XYZ file of N, CA, C and O in Angstrom:
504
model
N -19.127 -4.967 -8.297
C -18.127 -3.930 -8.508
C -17.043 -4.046 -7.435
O -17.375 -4.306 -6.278
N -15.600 -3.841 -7.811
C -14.709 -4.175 -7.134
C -14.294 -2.577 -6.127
O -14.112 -1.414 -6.487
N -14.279 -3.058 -5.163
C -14.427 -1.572 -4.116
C -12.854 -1.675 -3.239
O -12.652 -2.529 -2.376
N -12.000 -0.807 -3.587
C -11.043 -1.005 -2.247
C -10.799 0.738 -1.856
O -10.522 1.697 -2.577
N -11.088 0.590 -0.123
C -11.360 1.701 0.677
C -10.504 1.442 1.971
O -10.633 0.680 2.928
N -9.524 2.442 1.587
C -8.728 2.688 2.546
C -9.116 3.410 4.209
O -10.320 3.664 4.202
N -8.712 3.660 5.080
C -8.807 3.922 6.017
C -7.534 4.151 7.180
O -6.559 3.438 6.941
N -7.412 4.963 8.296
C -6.396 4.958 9.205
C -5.545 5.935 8.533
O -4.353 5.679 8.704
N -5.708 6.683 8.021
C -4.651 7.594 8.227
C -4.687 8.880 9.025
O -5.713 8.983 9.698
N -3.924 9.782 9.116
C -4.032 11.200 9.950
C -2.677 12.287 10.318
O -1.727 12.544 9.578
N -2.846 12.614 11.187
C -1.385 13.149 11.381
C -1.085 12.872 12.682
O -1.823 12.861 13.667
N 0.229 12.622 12.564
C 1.388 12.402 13.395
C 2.321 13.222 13.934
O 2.584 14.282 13.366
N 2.796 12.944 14.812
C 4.257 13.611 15.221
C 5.736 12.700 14.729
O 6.095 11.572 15.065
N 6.370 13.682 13.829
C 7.746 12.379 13.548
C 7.886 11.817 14.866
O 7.735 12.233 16.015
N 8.240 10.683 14.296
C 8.855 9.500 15.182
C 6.929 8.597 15.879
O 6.917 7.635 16.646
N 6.005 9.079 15.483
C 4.571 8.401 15.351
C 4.630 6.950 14.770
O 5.652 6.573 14.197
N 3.582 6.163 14.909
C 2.733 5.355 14.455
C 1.864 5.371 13.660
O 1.282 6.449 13.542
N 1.553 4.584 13.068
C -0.316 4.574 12.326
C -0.421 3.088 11.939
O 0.369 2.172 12.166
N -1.562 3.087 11.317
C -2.008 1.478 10.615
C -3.035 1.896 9.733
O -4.076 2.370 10.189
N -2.878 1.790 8.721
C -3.309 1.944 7.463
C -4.199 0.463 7.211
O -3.881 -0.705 7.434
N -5.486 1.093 6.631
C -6.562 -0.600 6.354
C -6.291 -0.618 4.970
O -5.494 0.284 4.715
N -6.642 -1.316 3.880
C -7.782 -1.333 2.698
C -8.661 -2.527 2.926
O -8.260 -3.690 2.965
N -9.628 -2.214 3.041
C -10.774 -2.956 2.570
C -11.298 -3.369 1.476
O -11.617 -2.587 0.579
N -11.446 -4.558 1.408
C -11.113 -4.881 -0.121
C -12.685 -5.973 -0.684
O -12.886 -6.852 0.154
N -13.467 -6.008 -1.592
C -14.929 -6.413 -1.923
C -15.370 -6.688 -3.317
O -15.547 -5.983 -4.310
N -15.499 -8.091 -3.022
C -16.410 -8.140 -4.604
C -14.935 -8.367 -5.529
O -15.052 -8.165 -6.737
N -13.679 -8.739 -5.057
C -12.544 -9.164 -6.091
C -12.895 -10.927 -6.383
O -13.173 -11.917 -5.706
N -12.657 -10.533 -7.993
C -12.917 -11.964 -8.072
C -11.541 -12.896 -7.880
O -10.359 -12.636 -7.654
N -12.235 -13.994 -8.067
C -11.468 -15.367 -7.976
C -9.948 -15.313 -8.446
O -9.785 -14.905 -9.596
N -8.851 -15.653 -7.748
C -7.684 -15.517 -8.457
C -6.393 -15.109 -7.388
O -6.496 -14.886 -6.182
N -5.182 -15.085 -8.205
C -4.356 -14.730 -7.364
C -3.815 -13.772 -7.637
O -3.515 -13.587 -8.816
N -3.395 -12.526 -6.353
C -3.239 -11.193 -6.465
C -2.014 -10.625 -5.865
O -1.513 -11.061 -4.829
N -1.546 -9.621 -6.562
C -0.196 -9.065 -5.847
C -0.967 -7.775 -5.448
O -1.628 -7.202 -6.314
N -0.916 -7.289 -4.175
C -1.229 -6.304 -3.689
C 0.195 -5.457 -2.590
O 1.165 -5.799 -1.912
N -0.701 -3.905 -3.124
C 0.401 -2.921 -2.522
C -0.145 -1.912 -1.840
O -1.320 -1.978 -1.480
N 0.794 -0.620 -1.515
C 0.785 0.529 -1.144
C 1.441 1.103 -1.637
O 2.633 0.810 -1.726
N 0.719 2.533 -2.341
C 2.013 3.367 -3.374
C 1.235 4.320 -1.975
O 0.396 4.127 -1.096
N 2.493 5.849 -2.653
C 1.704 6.891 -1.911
C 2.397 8.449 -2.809
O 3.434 8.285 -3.451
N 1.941 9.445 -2.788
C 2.321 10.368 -3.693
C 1.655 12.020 -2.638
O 0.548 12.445 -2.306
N 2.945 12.420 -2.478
C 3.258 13.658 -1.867
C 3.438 14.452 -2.660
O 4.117 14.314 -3.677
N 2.743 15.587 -2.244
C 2.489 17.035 -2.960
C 3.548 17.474 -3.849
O 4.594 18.029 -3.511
N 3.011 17.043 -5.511
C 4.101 17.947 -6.311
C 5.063 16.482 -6.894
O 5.939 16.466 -7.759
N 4.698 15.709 -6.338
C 5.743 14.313 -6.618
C 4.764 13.516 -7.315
O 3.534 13.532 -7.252
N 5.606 12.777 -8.029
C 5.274 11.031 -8.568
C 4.872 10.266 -7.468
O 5.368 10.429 -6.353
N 3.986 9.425 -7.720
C 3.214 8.218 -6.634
C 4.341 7.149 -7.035
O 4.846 6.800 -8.102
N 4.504 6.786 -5.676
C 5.823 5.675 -5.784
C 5.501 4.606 -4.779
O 5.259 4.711 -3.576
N 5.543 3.777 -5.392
C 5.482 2.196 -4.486
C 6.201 2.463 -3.087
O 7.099 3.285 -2.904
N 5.752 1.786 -2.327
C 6.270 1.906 -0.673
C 5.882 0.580 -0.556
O 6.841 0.285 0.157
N 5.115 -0.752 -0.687
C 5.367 -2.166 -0.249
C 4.287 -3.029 -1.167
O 3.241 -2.612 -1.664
N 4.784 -4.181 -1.230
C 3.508 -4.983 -1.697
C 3.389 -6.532 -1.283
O 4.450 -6.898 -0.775
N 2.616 -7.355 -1.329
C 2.897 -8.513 -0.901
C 2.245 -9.791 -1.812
O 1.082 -9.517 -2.110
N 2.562 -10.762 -2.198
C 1.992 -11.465 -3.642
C 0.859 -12.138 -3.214
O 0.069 -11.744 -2.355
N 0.798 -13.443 -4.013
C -0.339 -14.545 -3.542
C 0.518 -15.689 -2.623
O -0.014 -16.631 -2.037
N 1.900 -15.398 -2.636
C 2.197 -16.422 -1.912
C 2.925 -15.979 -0.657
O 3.674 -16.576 0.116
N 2.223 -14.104 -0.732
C 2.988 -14.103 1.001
C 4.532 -13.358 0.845
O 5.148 -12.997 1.848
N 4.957 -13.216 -0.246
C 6.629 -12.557 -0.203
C 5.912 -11.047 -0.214
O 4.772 -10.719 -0.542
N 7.084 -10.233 0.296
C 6.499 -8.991 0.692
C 8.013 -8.398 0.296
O 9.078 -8.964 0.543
N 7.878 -7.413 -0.224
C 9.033 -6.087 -1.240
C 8.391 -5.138 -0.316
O 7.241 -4.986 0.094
N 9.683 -4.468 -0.099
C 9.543 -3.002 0.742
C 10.019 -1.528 -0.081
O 9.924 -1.357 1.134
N 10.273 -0.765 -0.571
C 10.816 0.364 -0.902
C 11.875 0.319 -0.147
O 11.850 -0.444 0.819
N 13.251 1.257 -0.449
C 14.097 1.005 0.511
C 14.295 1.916 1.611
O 15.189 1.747 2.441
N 13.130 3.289 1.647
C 12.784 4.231 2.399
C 11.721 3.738 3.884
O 11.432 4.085 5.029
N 11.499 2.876 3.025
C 10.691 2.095 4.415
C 11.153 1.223 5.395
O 11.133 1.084 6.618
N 11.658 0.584 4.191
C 12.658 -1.076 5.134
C 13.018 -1.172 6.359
O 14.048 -0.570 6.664
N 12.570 -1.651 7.017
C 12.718 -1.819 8.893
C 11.657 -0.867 9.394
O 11.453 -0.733 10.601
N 10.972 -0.197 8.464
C 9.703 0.902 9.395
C 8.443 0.353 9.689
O 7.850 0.189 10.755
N 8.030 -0.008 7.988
C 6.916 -0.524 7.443
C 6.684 -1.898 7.589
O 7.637 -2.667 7.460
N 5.613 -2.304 7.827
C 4.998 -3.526 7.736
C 3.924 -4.199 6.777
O 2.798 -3.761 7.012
N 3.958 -4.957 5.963
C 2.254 -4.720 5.079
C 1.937 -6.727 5.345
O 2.696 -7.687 5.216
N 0.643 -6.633 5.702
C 0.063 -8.273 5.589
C -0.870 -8.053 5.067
O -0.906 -7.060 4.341
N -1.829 -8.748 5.190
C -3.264 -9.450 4.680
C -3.746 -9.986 5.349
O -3.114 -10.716 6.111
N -5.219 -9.885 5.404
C -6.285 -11.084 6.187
C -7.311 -11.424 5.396
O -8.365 -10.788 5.386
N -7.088 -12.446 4.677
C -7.255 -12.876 3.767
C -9.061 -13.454 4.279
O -10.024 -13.664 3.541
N -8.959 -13.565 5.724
C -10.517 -13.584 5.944
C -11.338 -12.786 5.880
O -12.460 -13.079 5.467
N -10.939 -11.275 6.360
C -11.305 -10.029 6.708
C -10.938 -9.222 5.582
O -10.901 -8.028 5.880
N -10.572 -9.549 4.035
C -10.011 -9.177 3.061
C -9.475 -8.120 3.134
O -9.652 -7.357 2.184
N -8.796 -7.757 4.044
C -8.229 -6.448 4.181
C -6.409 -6.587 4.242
O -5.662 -7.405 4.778
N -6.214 -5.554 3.548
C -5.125 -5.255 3.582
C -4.071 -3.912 4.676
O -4.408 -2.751 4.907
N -3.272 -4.362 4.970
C -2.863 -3.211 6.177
C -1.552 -2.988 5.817
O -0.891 -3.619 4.993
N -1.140 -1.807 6.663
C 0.050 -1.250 6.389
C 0.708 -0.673 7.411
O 0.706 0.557 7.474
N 1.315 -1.362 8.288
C 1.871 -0.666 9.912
C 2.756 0.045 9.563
O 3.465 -0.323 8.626
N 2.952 1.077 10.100
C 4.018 2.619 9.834
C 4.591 2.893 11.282
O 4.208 3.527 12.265
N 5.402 2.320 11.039
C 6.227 3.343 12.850
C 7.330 3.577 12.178
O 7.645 3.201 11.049
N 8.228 4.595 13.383
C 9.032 5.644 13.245
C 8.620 6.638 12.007
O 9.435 6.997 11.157
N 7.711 6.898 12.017
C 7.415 7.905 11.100
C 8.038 9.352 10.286
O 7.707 10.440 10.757
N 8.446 9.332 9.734
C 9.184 10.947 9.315
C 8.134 11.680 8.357
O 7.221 11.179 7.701
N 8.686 13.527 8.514
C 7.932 13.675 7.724
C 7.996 13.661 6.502
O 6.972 14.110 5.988
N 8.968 13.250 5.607
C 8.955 12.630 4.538
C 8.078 11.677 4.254
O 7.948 11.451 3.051
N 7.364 10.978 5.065
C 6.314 9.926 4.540
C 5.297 10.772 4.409
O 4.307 10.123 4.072
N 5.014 12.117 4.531
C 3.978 12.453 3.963
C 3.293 12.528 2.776
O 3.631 13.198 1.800
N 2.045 11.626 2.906
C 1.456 11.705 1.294
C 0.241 11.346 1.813
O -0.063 11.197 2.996
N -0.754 11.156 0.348
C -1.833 10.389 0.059
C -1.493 8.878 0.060
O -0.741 8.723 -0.903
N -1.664 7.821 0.610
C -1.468 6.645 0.766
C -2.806 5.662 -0.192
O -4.019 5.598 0.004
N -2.039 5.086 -1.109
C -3.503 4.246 -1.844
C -3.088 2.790 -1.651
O -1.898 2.551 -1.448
N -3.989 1.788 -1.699
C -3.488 0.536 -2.441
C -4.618 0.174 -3.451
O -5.744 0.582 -3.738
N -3.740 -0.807 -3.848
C -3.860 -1.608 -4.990
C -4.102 -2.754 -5.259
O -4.081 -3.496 -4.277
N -4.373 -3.311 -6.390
C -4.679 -4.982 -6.391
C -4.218 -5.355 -7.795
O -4.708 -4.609 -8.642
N -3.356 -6.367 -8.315
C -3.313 -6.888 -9.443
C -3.666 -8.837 -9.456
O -3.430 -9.773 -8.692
N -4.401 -8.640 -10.915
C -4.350 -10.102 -10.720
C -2.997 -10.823 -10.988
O -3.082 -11.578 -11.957
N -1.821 -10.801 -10.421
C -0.662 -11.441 -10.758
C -0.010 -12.511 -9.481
O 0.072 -12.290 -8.273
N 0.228 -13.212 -9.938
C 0.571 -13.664 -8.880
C 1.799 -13.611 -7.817
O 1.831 -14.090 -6.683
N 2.944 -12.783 -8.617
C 4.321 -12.930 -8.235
C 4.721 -11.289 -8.060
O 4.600 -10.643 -9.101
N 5.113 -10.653 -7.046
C 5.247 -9.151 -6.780
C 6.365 -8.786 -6.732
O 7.014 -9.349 -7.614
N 7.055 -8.001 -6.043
C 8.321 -7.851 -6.135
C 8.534 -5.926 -6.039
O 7.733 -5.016 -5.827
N 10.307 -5.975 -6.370
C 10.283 -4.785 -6.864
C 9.721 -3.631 -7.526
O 9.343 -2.521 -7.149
N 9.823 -4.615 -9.310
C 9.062 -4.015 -10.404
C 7.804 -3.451 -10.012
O 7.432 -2.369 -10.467
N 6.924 -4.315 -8.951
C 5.647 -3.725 -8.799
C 5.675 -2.691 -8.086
O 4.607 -2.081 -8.053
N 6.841 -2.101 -7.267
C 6.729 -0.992 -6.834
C 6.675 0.304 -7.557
O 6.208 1.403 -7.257
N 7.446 -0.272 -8.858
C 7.099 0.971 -10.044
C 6.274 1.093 -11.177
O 6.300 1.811 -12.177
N 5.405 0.044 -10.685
C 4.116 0.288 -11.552
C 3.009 1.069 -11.842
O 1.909 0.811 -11.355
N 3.231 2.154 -12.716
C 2.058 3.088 -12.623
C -0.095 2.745 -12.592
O -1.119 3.282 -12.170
N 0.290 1.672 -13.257
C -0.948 1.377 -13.892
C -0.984 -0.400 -12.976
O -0.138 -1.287 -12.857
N -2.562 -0.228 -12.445
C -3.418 -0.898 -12.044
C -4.851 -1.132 -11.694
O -5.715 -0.367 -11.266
N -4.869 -2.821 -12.095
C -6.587 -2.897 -12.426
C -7.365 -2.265 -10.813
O -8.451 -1.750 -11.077
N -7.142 -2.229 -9.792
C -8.328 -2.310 -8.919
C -6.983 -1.046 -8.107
O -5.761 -1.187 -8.060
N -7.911 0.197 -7.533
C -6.905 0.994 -7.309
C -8.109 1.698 -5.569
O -9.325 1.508 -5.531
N -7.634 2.144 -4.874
C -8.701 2.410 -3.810
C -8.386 4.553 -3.805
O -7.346 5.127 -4.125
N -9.677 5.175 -3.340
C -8.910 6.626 -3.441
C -8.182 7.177 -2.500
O -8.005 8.390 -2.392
N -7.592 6.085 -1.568
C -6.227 7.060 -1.021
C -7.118 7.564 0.492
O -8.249 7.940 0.801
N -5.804 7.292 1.146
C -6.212 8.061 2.868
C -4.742 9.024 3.011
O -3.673 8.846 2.426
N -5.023 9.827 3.757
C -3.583 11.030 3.309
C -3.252 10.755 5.139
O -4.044 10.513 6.050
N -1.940 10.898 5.142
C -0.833 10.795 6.202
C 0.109 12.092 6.643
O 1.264 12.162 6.222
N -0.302 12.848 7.288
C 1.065 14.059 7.353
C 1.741 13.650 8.666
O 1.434 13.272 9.797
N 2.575 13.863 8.093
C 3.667 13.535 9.606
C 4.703 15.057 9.817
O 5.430 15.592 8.979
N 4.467 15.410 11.063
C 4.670 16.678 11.467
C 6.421 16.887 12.344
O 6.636 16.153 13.308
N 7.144 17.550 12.055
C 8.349 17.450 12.795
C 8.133 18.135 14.243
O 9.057 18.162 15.056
């Protein structure tokens, strides 16, 4: 069974840090575009970054220069560095996994995905 379990989130003071995990298990064989959506109280869950099988990485444009997202492709985990924090980034933070190989934009507005983790929540406090 395919398991992805997030971790690292909490609250902050704007202008904070964090590092966001997913832990990721039991995905099979293949190549994957993986992300971070996140969805604040009362709102649509909206893509914030993703990164493909070959390493290109799409940002939201609310993030761009904040956010960071890689992979350790040994440690199958996926991360998500957050500095300068506002409290507008407050949400539930999830990621994701598709078997695709090529990511991008579009995948930031993708509602629907195969392997989905339940979310670590982030408040960021003014």
């Amino acid at each position: 069974q395919v398991q992805l379990v997030e971790s690292g989130g909490g609250s902050v003071q704007d202008g904070g840090s964090l590092i966001l995990s997913c832990a990721i298990s039991n995905l099979p064989p293949g190549r994957y575009t993986m992300g971070w959506f996140r969805q604040a109280a009362g709102k649509e869950r909206e893509g914030v970054a993703n990164i493909d099988s070959e390493g290109s990485t799409t940002y939201a444009d609310s993030v761009k220069g904040r956010f960071t997202i890689s992979k350790d492709n040994a440690k199958n985990t996926l991360y998500l560095q957050m500095n300068s924090l506002k409290p507008e980034d407050t949400g539930m933070y999830y990621c994701a996994a598709d078997d695709l190989p090529i990511g991008g934009r579009w995948y930031l507005v993708q509602k629907r995905h195969k392997y989905w983790g339940q979310g670590t929540q982030v408040t960021v406090s003014s």
